[in-house]
Amino acid sequence: MDAPGLLLTTAFRHVISEPTIEAGYDRVAALIEGNGGALSESDFRTAVAALLREGLVHEPVRLPEGALQCHWHLELTPKGVAAARTLLANSPEP
Amino acid sequence: MPNVDEIIDRLGGADAAARLTGVSTEAVRKWRQSGSIPSRHWAAVIAATGLSLADLQTGLAPEPTDPSDVPAGATAALVLADGAVFWGRGFGAHTSTHSPVGEVCFNTGMTGYQETLTDPSYAGQIITFTFPHIGNVGANPEDIEAGTIAARGLVVKQDVTDPSNWRAVQDLDAWLKARGITGISGVDTRALTIRIRDGGAPSGVLAFPANGRFDLAALQAQAAAWPGLEGMDLAKDVSCRQTYHWDETVWAWPTGTGRQDAPRHHVVAVDYGAKRNILRCLAAAGCRVTVVPATATAEEILGHAPDGVFLSNGPGDPAATGAYAVPAIRGVLDAGIPLFGICLGHQLLGLALGAKTYKLDRGHRGANQPVKDLETGKVEITSQNHGFAVDDKTLPGNARVTHVSLFDGSNEGLACTDKPAFSVQYHPEASPGPSDSHHLFHRFVRLIESRT
């Protein structure tokens, strides 16, 4: 599966909410590695930009209610959820 | 409303609270003792307990002022009227008992911070730069739009670094210090900008005390007591005090600025807080420029026998400045003298024609704002700095809309149909910003030439 696909399926299965994008990458990479995959930070950043451009994820940098610092989220849009479901349905992976 | 003990219980007890917020259990004991939780932990507390910011603000005692409660490394704070405290590292001048207070706005320009800071239209405002690297090209004696800094302070993301630019003669920190202006770095400017975008521009106070002690309750009270820009006439504060002449032309590499020694037309510029590059652009377009104070009457303006009259940019509420500016502008319009306005000058022309102005929720500030010229269909990327706008629905029949913002559709330009007068909300002189709209100064000159 390509990097955007890995991100979509990971975000479909897990809540990714971290203080920064660097921490977000660490968490996503750990989850992907747990499933036997790998994702470089550069591919991760490119994939996030592509998913955002295509309207598959919400804007990742957000300000939680009342907070003084932005947080980084990887959260699928309805279109992203549908894309992730299609990927998982067509994927032989568990 | 939960007290500190209840909040600590909600967090799962003292050990869990300490673990969650990254402090020692001794610190948590201190919270119980003082009856408050330092604001730097509120985000974690809110996330873990489901409480709101209001719960924390109203349910707890005022912020303690003990220096040991200031976050490690923090030397400055931006305190908003709603009690939010953005801690950071101070630079520039230390603040005294009366910390600078103003409306906290944001500017999206990626370059030209020195020109932005010296733009008189920023009077009464604390500027948040959304571009993170501010100060990296230092300061020079040429990129200034006024002799003094009218802005109340600045908020930036990254610490100011040593300058790296062949034109720099000073670092930003020293330049600000010499002018008594305070900055704060290390702030999450994205978070602050989102607050402004979603909730409007708040009042705020910048504190960078030399002794490192912060009276947060007093700072919040100072911010809350500030009346805001609406209804405030600031043009009189930043305008020149007496008439002067201007002949410097725009900066060009490698010779820098030049002199206009063969002017073809005489323009009187009414200074509501004029940026110098406007005057340079007028001079470069072939004008001899006489600058008069904001309070100049029509008789005083016409007494200079101008070929054209220019209404400058400036700060504050146009409705307040209009009290004395509108009669003067109407006098110029009645005399049939070609007239050109920029920014506040545009709003004042609108008021003089009978239109109304209103305060924008978050304002337009930056050097990357798209504007459509309705006459040509062309789009120009413009430099902007305004918090008020002309309500184009209130324009009379003898005025037409010429430009609109492609960001929010608000009015960006107008022209009279029965008088030689036009104006734009944005800044064709740039400084900082793109020069797409420089041609408007030549349009003004052509208007003058068509009448002579």
Coordinates of C-alpha atoms in Angstrom, one line a residue:
Chain A
M1 CA 0.0 0.0 0.0
D2 CA 1.3 3.5 -0.8
A3 CA 2.0 6.2 1.8
P4 CA -1.4 7.9 1.5
G5 CA -3.1 4.6 1.7
L6 CA -1.2 3.7 4.9
L7 CA -2.1 7.0 6.4
L8 CA -5.8 6.6 5.5
T9 CA -6.1 3.1 7.0
T10 CA -4.1 4.0 10.1
A11 CA -6.3 7.1 10.7
F12 CA -9.4 4.9 10.1
R13 CA -8.3 2.5 12.9
H14 CA -6.7 4.8 15.4
V15 CA -7.2 8.2 17.0
I16 CA -4.1 10.3 16.2
S17 CA -3.9 13.4 18.3
E18 CA -0.5 14.7 19.3
P19 CA 1.0 18.0 20.3
T20 CA 3.1 18.4 17.1
I21 CA 3.4 16.9 13.6
E22 CA 6.7 15.4 14.7
A23 CA 5.0 13.6 17.5
G24 CA 2.2 12.7 15.1
Y25 CA 4.8 11.1 12.8
D26 CA 6.3 9.1 15.6
R27 CA 2.9 7.7 16.5
V28 CA 1.8 6.9 13.0
A29 CA 5.2 5.3 12.2
A30 CA 5.0 3.2 15.3
L31 CA 1.5 2.0 14.4
I32 CA 2.6 1.2 10.8
E33 CA 5.7 -0.6 12.0
G34 CA 3.5 -2.6 14.4
N35 CA 1.8 -4.0 11.3
G36 CA 5.1 -4.8 9.6
G37 CA 5.1 -1.7 7.4
A38 CA 7.4 1.4 7.2
L39 CA 6.9 5.0 6.4
S40 CA 9.7 7.7 6.2
E41 CA 9.0 11.1 7.6
S42 CA 9.4 12.7 4.2
D43 CA 6.8 10.3 2.7
F44 CA 4.6 11.0 5.7
R45 CA 4.7 14.7 5.2
T46 CA 4.0 14.4 1.4
A47 CA 1.2 12.0 2.1
V48 CA -0.5 14.3 4.6
A49 CA -0.3 17.2 2.2
A50 CA -1.8 15.0 -0.6
L51 CA -4.7 13.8 1.7
L52 CA -5.4 17.4 2.8
R53 CA -5.4 18.6 -0.8
E54 CA -7.8 15.9 -1.9
G55 CA -10.1 16.6 1.1
L56 CA -9.6 13.2 2.7
V57 CA -8.4 14.6 6.1
H58 CA -9.3 17.7 8.0
E59 CA -6.8 20.5 8.6
P60 CA -4.4 18.8 11.0
V61 CA -3.2 21.8 12.9
R62 CA -6.1 22.8 15.2
L63 CA -6.7 24.7 18.4
P64 CA -8.6 22.6 21.0
E65 CA -11.3 24.5 22.9
G66 CA -9.7 26.7 25.5
A67 CA -6.2 25.7 24.7
L68 CA -3.3 28.1 24.2
Q69 CA -1.3 25.7 21.9
C70 CA -2.4 24.1 18.6
H71 CA -2.4 20.3 18.4
W72 CA -1.9 18.0 15.5
H73 CA -4.7 15.6 14.5
L74 CA -5.0 13.1 11.7
E75 CA -8.7 12.9 11.3
L76 CA -10.5 11.6 8.2
T77 CA -13.3 13.5 6.5
P78 CA -16.4 11.6 5.4
K79 CA -14.8 11.3 2.0
G80 CA -11.6 10.0 3.7
V81 CA -13.6 7.4 5.7
A82 CA -15.2 6.2 2.5
A83 CA -11.8 6.0 0.8
A84 CA -10.3 4.1 3.7
R85 CA -13.2 1.6 3.7
T86 CA -12.7 1.0 0.0
L87 CA -9.0 0.4 0.6
L88 CA -9.5 -2.0 3.4
A89 CA -12.2 -3.9 1.5
N90 CA -9.8 -4.3 -1.4
S91 CA -6.8 -5.0 0.7
P92 CA -5.6 -8.5 1.7
E93 CA -4.0 -7.0 4.8
P94 CA -5.6 -7.7 8.2
Chain B
M1 CA -17.9 25.4 39.9
P2 CA -15.1 23.0 40.8
N3 CA -12.4 24.0 43.2
V4 CA -8.8 23.0 43.0
D5 CA -9.3 19.8 45.1
E6 CA -12.2 18.7 43.0
I7 CA -10.2 19.3 39.8
I8 CA -7.3 17.3 41.2
D9 CA -9.7 14.5 42.1
R10 CA -11.0 14.6 38.5
L11 CA -7.5 14.2 37.3
G12 CA -7.2 11.0 39.3
G13 CA -5.5 12.4 42.4
A14 CA -2.2 14.2 43.1
D15 CA 0.1 11.6 41.5
A16 CA -2.0 11.5 38.3
A17 CA -2.3 15.2 38.1
A18 CA 1.5 15.6 38.5
R19 CA 2.1 13.0 35.9
L20 CA -0.4 14.5 33.4
T21 CA 1.0 18.0 33.7
G22 CA 4.7 17.1 34.0
V23 CA 5.2 18.6 37.5
S24 CA 6.1 17.2 40.9
T25 CA 3.6 16.2 43.5
E26 CA 5.0 19.0 45.6
A27 CA 3.9 21.4 42.9
V28 CA 0.4 19.9 43.1
R29 CA 0.4 20.4 46.8
K30 CA 1.3 24.0 46.2
W31 CA -1.8 24.3 43.9
R32 CA -4.0 23.1 46.7
Q33 CA -2.3 25.6 49.0
S34 CA -2.7 28.6 46.7
G35 CA -6.1 27.5 45.5
S36 CA -5.1 27.8 41.8
I37 CA -3.6 25.9 39.0
P38 CA -1.1 27.9 36.8
S39 CA -2.5 28.7 33.4
R40 CA 0.3 26.8 31.5
H41 CA -1.3 23.6 32.7
W42 CA -4.9 24.5 31.7
A43 CA -4.8 22.8 28.3
A44 CA -3.8 19.5 29.9
V45 CA -6.4 19.9 32.6
I46 CA -9.1 20.7 30.1
A47 CA -8.2 17.8 27.9
A48 CA -8.2 15.4 30.8
T49 CA -11.2 16.6 32.8
G50 CA -13.6 17.9 30.1
L51 CA -13.8 21.2 32.0
S52 CA -14.0 24.5 30.0
L53 CA -11.7 27.4 30.1
A54 CA -14.4 29.4 31.8
D55 CA -14.6 26.8 34.6
L56 CA -10.9 27.2 35.3
Q57 CA -11.0 31.0 35.1
T58 CA -14.0 31.6 37.3
G59 CA -13.7 28.7 39.6
L60 CA -10.2 29.5 40.7
A61 CA -8.4 32.3 42.5
P62 CA -6.5 34.9 40.5
E63 CA -3.2 33.9 39.0
P64 CA -0.4 34.0 41.6
T65 CA 2.3 36.5 40.9
D66 CA 5.1 34.5 42.6
P67 CA 8.0 34.4 40.1
S68 CA 8.4 30.7 40.8
D69 CA 5.0 30.2 39.0
V70 CA 6.2 31.7 35.8
P71 CA 7.0 28.9 33.3
A72 CA 10.6 28.0 33.0
G73 CA 12.4 30.2 30.5
A74 CA 9.4 32.6 30.2
T75 CA 10.3 36.3 30.5
A76 CA 7.3 37.9 28.9
A77 CA 3.5 37.4 28.7
L78 CA 0.7 38.4 26.4
V79 CA -2.4 38.6 28.5
L80 CA -5.7 38.9 26.8
A81 CA -8.9 40.5 28.1
D82 CA -10.5 37.0 28.5
G83 CA -7.7 35.9 30.9
A84 CA -5.8 33.8 28.4
V85 CA -2.0 34.1 29.1
F86 CA 0.5 33.4 26.3
W87 CA 3.9 33.0 27.9
G88 CA 7.1 33.6 25.9
R89 CA 10.5 35.2 25.8
G90 CA 10.7 39.0 25.8
F91 CA 12.9 41.0 23.4
G92 CA 13.2 44.7 22.6
A93 CA 12.3 47.1 25.4
H94 CA 11.3 46.0 28.9
T95 CA 7.8 47.2 29.9
S96 CA 7.3 49.5 32.9
T97 CA 4.3 49.7 35.3
H98 CA 2.0 50.6 32.4
S99 CA 2.4 47.7 29.9
P100 CA 1.5 48.4 26.3
V101 CA -2.2 47.6 25.6
G102 CA -3.9 47.3 22.3
E103 CA -5.9 45.3 19.9
V104 CA -4.2 42.0 19.0
C105 CA -4.2 41.6 15.3
F106 CA -2.4 39.3 12.9
N107 CA -0.4 40.0 9.8
T108 CA 0.3 37.3 7.2
G109 CA 3.1 39.0 5.3
M110 CA 6.3 36.9 4.9
T111 CA 8.6 39.8 4.5
G112 CA 8.9 43.5 5.4
Y113 CA 8.5 43.4 9.2
Q114 CA 10.4 46.6 9.6
E115 CA 8.0 48.5 7.2
T116 CA 5.0 46.8 8.9
L117 CA 6.2 47.9 12.3
T118 CA 6.7 51.5 11.2
D119 CA 3.4 51.7 9.4
P120 CA 1.4 54.4 11.3
S121 CA -1.8 52.5 10.6
Y122 CA -0.8 50.0 13.3
A123 CA -1.3 52.6 16.0
G124 CA -3.1 51.0 19.0
Q125 CA -2.4 47.4 17.8
I126 CA -0.2 44.5 18.9
I127 CA 0.9 42.7 15.7
T128 CA 1.1 38.9 15.6
F129 CA 3.3 37.8 12.7
T130 CA 2.0 34.6 11.3
F131 CA 5.3 34.1 9.4
P132 CA 7.6 32.5 12.1
H133 CA 11.0 34.0 11.2
I134 CA 10.9 37.6 12.1
G135 CA 14.1 39.5 12.6
N136 CA 16.3 37.3 10.5
V137 CA 17.3 40.2 8.1
G138 CA 17.8 42.7 11.0
A139 CA 17.0 46.4 10.7
N140 CA 18.3 49.1 8.3
P141 CA 17.7 52.8 8.2
E142 CA 15.9 52.8 4.8
D143 CA 12.9 50.4 5.3
I144 CA 10.9 52.6 7.5
E145 CA 7.5 54.1 6.8
A146 CA 7.5 56.7 9.6
G147 CA 10.0 58.1 12.1
T148 CA 8.5 56.3 15.0
I149 CA 6.8 52.9 15.6
A150 CA 3.1 53.3 16.2
A151 CA 2.4 49.7 16.9
R152 CA 2.2 48.8 20.5
G153 CA 4.2 45.6 20.3
L154 CA 4.8 42.4 18.3
V155 CA 4.3 38.7 18.9
V156 CA 6.4 36.1 17.0
K157 CA 6.9 32.4 16.9
Q158 CA 10.7 31.9 16.8
D159 CA 13.3 33.7 18.8
V160 CA 15.0 36.6 16.9
T161 CA 18.3 35.5 15.4
D162 CA 21.4 37.4 14.4
P163 CA 20.7 39.3 11.1
S164 CA 21.8 37.9 7.8
N165 CA 21.4 40.6 5.2
W166 CA 23.8 43.0 3.5
R167 CA 21.5 45.9 4.3
A168 CA 21.3 45.2 8.0
V169 CA 23.0 47.7 10.3
Q170 CA 21.4 46.5 13.6
D171 CA 19.6 43.5 14.9
L172 CA 15.9 43.7 15.5
D173 CA 16.2 43.4 19.3
A174 CA 18.4 46.5 19.5
W175 CA 16.3 48.4 17.0
L176 CA 13.2 47.8 19.0
K177 CA 14.9 48.5 22.3
A178 CA 16.0 51.9 21.0
R179 CA 12.5 52.7 20.1
G180 CA 10.9 51.5 23.3
I181 CA 8.9 48.7 21.7
T182 CA 8.4 45.3 23.3
G183 CA 8.2 41.9 21.5
I184 CA 7.5 38.4 22.7
S185 CA 8.7 35.2 21.0
G186 CA 8.0 31.5 21.6
V187 CA 4.3 32.0 21.3
D188 CA 2.2 29.6 19.3
T189 CA 1.2 32.2 16.7
R190 CA -1.0 29.7 14.9
A191 CA -3.1 29.3 18.1
L192 CA -3.3 33.0 18.6
T193 CA -4.3 33.6 15.0
I194 CA -7.0 31.0 15.1
R195 CA -8.4 32.7 18.3
I196 CA -8.5 36.0 16.4
R197 CA -10.0 34.4 13.3
D198 CA -12.7 32.7 15.2
G199 CA -13.4 35.2 18.0
G200 CA -12.4 38.5 16.6
A201 CA -9.4 40.7 17.5
P202 CA -9.1 40.8 21.3
S203 CA -7.6 43.4 23.5
G204 CA -4.3 42.4 25.1
V205 CA -1.4 43.6 27.1
L206 CA 2.3 42.8 26.6
A207 CA 4.3 42.5 29.7
F208 CA 8.1 42.1 29.7
P209 CA 9.1 43.3 33.2
A210 CA 12.7 43.8 34.0
N211 CA 12.2 42.2 37.5
G212 CA 10.4 39.2 36.0
R213 CA 7.3 39.6 38.2
F214 CA 3.9 39.5 36.6
D215 CA 0.7 40.7 38.1
L216 CA -1.6 38.8 35.8
A217 CA -4.8 39.9 37.4
A218 CA -3.8 43.6 36.9
L219 CA -2.7 42.9 33.4
Q220 CA -6.0 41.2 32.5
A221 CA -7.9 44.1 34.1
Q222 CA -5.8 46.5 32.0
A223 CA -6.6 44.6 28.8
A224 CA -10.3 44.3 29.7
A225 CA -10.5 48.1 30.5
W226 CA -9.1 49.1 27.1
P227 CA -11.9 50.5 25.1
G228 CA -10.9 49.1 21.7
L229 CA -10.4 50.8 18.4
E230 CA -14.0 51.4 17.5
G231 CA -14.8 55.0 18.0
M232 CA -11.1 55.9 18.5
D233 CA -9.5 58.7 16.4
L234 CA -5.9 57.9 16.2
A235 CA -5.0 59.8 13.0
K236 CA -4.4 63.0 15.0
D237 CA -1.9 61.1 17.1
V238 CA 0.3 60.0 14.2
S239 CA -0.3 62.9 11.7
C240 CA 2.4 65.5 11.1
R241 CA 2.1 68.6 13.3
Q242 CA 3.0 71.0 10.5
T243 CA 3.1 71.2 6.7
Y244 CA 6.2 70.0 4.9
H245 CA 7.4 69.2 1.4
W246 CA 8.5 65.8 0.0
D247 CA 10.6 65.0 -3.0
E248 CA 12.2 61.6 -2.2
T249 CA 11.4 58.9 -4.8
V250 CA 11.1 55.2 -4.5
W251 CA 14.1 52.9 -3.6
A252 CA 15.8 51.2 -6.5
W253 CA 18.9 49.0 -6.6
P254 CA 21.7 50.0 -6.6
T255 CA 21.3 53.7 -6.0
G256 CA 18.6 53.6 -3.3
T257 CA 16.1 56.5 -3.2
G258 CA 16.3 59.4 -5.5
R259 CA 15.0 63.0 -5.7
Q260 CA 12.2 64.4 -7.8
D261 CA 13.8 67.6 -9.2
A262 CA 11.5 68.1 -12.2
P263 CA 7.9 67.7 -10.9
R264 CA 5.1 68.3 -13.4
H265 CA 2.2 68.5 -10.9
H266 CA 1.6 69.7 -7.3
V267 CA -0.2 67.3 -5.0
V268 CA -1.3 68.1 -1.4
A269 CA -1.3 65.0 0.7
V270 CA -3.4 64.9 3.8
D271 CA -1.5 63.0 6.4
Y272 CA -3.7 60.8 8.5
G273 CA -0.7 58.6 9.2
A274 CA 0.9 58.5 5.8
K275 CA 3.5 55.8 4.9
R276 CA 6.6 57.3 3.4
N277 CA 6.4 55.1 0.3
I278 CA 3.1 56.6 -0.7
L279 CA 4.9 60.0 -0.8
R280 CA 7.8 58.4 -2.6
C281 CA 5.4 56.9 -5.2
L282 CA 3.7 60.3 -5.7
A283 CA 7.1 61.9 -6.2
A284 CA 8.2 59.2 -8.5
A285 CA 5.1 59.7 -10.6
G286 CA 6.1 63.3 -11.2
C287 CA 4.5 65.2 -8.4
R288 CA 5.7 67.9 -6.0
V289 CA 4.2 66.8 -2.7
T290 CA 3.0 69.1 0.1
V291 CA 2.0 67.2 3.2
V292 CA -0.5 68.8 5.5
P293 CA -1.8 67.7 8.9
A294 CA -4.9 65.5 9.2
T295 CA -6.9 68.4 10.7
A296 CA -6.3 70.7 7.6
T297 CA -9.5 72.3 6.5
A298 CA -10.6 72.5 2.8
E299 CA -9.5 76.2 2.8
E300 CA -6.0 75.3 4.0
I301 CA -5.7 72.4 1.5
L302 CA -7.0 74.5 -1.4
G303 CA -4.8 77.4 -0.3
H304 CA -1.8 75.5 -1.6
A305 CA -3.4 75.6 -5.1
P306 CA -3.0 71.9 -5.7
D307 CA -3.4 70.1 -9.0
G308 CA -4.5 67.1 -7.0
V309 CA -5.3 66.1 -3.5
F310 CA -4.3 62.8 -1.9
L311 CA -5.9 61.3 1.2
S312 CA -3.5 59.0 3.1
N313 CA -3.8 55.8 5.0
G314 CA -4.0 56.0 8.8
P315 CA -5.1 54.2 12.0
G316 CA -8.3 54.1 14.0
D317 CA -12.0 54.3 13.3
P318 CA -12.8 56.3 10.1
A319 CA -16.1 57.5 11.6
A320 CA -14.2 59.2 14.5
T321 CA -11.6 60.8 12.2
G322 CA -14.4 61.7 9.8
A323 CA -15.7 64.3 12.3
Y324 CA -13.1 66.8 11.0
A325 CA -11.9 65.1 7.8
V326 CA -15.2 64.7 6.0
P327 CA -16.0 68.5 5.8
A328 CA -12.5 69.1 4.4
I329 CA -12.9 66.3 1.8
R330 CA -16.3 67.6 0.8
G331 CA -14.8 71.0 0.2
V332 CA -12.1 69.5 -2.0
L333 CA -14.7 67.5 -4.0
D334 CA -16.8 70.6 -4.4
A335 CA -13.8 72.4 -5.8
G336 CA -13.5 69.8 -8.5
I337 CA -9.8 69.0 -7.7
P338 CA -8.7 65.4 -8.7
L339 CA -8.6 63.3 -5.5
F340 CA -7.1 59.9 -4.7
G341 CA -7.4 58.1 -1.4
I342 CA -5.7 55.0 0.1
C343 CA -6.9 52.9 3.1
L344 CA -8.2 55.4 5.7
G345 CA -8.3 57.9 2.9
H346 CA -10.6 55.6 1.0
Q347 CA -12.9 55.1 4.0
L348 CA -13.0 58.9 4.5
L349 CA -13.9 59.5 0.9
G350 CA -16.7 57.0 1.3
L351 CA -18.0 58.8 4.4
A352 CA -17.7 62.1 2.6
L353 CA -19.9 60.7 -0.2
G354 CA -22.5 59.6 2.3
A355 CA -21.6 55.9 2.7
K356 CA -21.0 54.2 6.0
T357 CA -18.1 52.2 7.4
Y358 CA -18.0 49.2 9.7
K359 CA -15.4 47.2 11.6
L360 CA -14.3 44.0 10.1
D361 CA -14.4 40.9 12.3
R362 CA -10.7 40.2 11.9
G363 CA -9.3 42.7 9.4
H364 CA -7.0 42.3 6.4
R365 CA -3.3 42.6 7.2
G366 CA -0.6 41.2 5.0
A367 CA 1.1 41.4 1.7
N368 CA -0.7 38.6 -0.2
Q369 CA -4.3 39.7 -0.4
P370 CA -6.1 39.2 -3.8
V371 CA -8.2 42.1 -5.1
K372 CA -10.3 42.1 -8.3
D373 CA -10.5 45.2 -10.4
L374 CA -14.1 45.1 -11.6
E375 CA -13.4 47.4 -14.6
T376 CA -10.6 45.3 -16.1
G377 CA -11.4 41.9 -14.6
K378 CA -7.7 41.7 -13.5
V379 CA -6.6 40.4 -10.1
E380 CA -3.9 42.1 -8.2
I381 CA -2.1 40.7 -5.2
T382 CA -2.0 43.6 -2.8
S383 CA -0.6 44.8 0.5
Q384 CA -3.3 45.5 3.1
N385 CA -3.7 46.8 6.6
H386 CA -7.2 47.7 7.6
G387 CA -9.7 46.8 10.3
F388 CA -12.6 48.8 9.0
A389 CA -14.2 48.8 5.5
V390 CA -16.7 50.9 3.5
D391 CA -20.1 49.3 3.4
D392 CA -20.7 49.3 -0.4
K393 CA -24.4 48.9 0.0
T394 CA -24.5 52.4 1.4
L395 CA -22.7 54.1 -1.4
P396 CA -24.7 56.8 -3.1
G397 CA -25.7 56.7 -6.8
N398 CA -22.8 59.0 -7.8
A399 CA -20.2 56.4 -6.7
R400 CA -19.5 52.9 -8.0
V401 CA -17.6 50.0 -6.6
T402 CA -14.3 49.4 -8.6
H403 CA -12.5 46.7 -6.6
V404 CA -13.5 43.8 -4.3
S405 CA -11.6 41.5 -2.0
L406 CA -11.4 38.0 -3.3
F407 CA -11.0 36.8 0.3
D408 CA -14.3 38.0 1.7
G409 CA -16.0 40.1 -1.0
S410 CA -15.6 43.4 1.0
N411 CA -15.2 46.7 -0.7
E412 CA -11.6 47.5 -1.9
G413 CA -12.2 50.5 -4.1
L414 CA -14.6 53.1 -5.3
A415 CA -14.8 55.9 -7.9
C416 CA -17.1 58.9 -8.2
T417 CA -19.1 59.1 -11.4
D418 CA -19.6 62.9 -11.3
K419 CA -16.3 64.0 -9.8
P420 CA -12.6 63.3 -10.5
A421 CA -12.1 61.1 -7.4
F422 CA -11.2 57.5 -6.7
S423 CA -9.8 55.5 -3.9
V424 CA -8.7 52.0 -2.9
Q425 CA -8.8 50.2 0.4
Y426 CA -5.5 48.4 -0.1
H427 CA -1.9 49.8 -0.4
P428 CA -0.7 50.2 -3.9
E429 CA 2.6 51.6 -2.5
A430 CA 3.3 48.1 -1.1
S431 CA 6.2 48.5 1.4
P432 CA 6.0 45.7 2.2
G433 CA 4.4 43.8 -0.5
P434 CA 4.0 43.3 -4.3
S435 CA 4.0 46.3 -6.7
D436 CA 1.1 45.0 -8.8
S437 CA -0.9 48.2 -8.0
H438 CA 1.8 50.9 -8.5
H439 CA 0.0 51.9 -11.7
L440 CA -2.7 53.6 -9.6
F441 CA -0.3 56.5 -8.9
H442 CA 0.0 57.0 -12.6
R443 CA -3.8 56.7 -13.0
F444 CA -4.0 59.6 -10.5
V445 CA -1.5 61.6 -12.5
R446 CA -3.4 61.0 -15.7
L447 CA -6.6 62.2 -13.9
I448 CA -4.8 65.4 -13.0
E449 CA -3.5 65.8 -16.6
S450 CA -7.0 65.3 -18.0
R451 CA -8.2 68.3 -15.9
T452 CA -5.4 70.7 -16.8

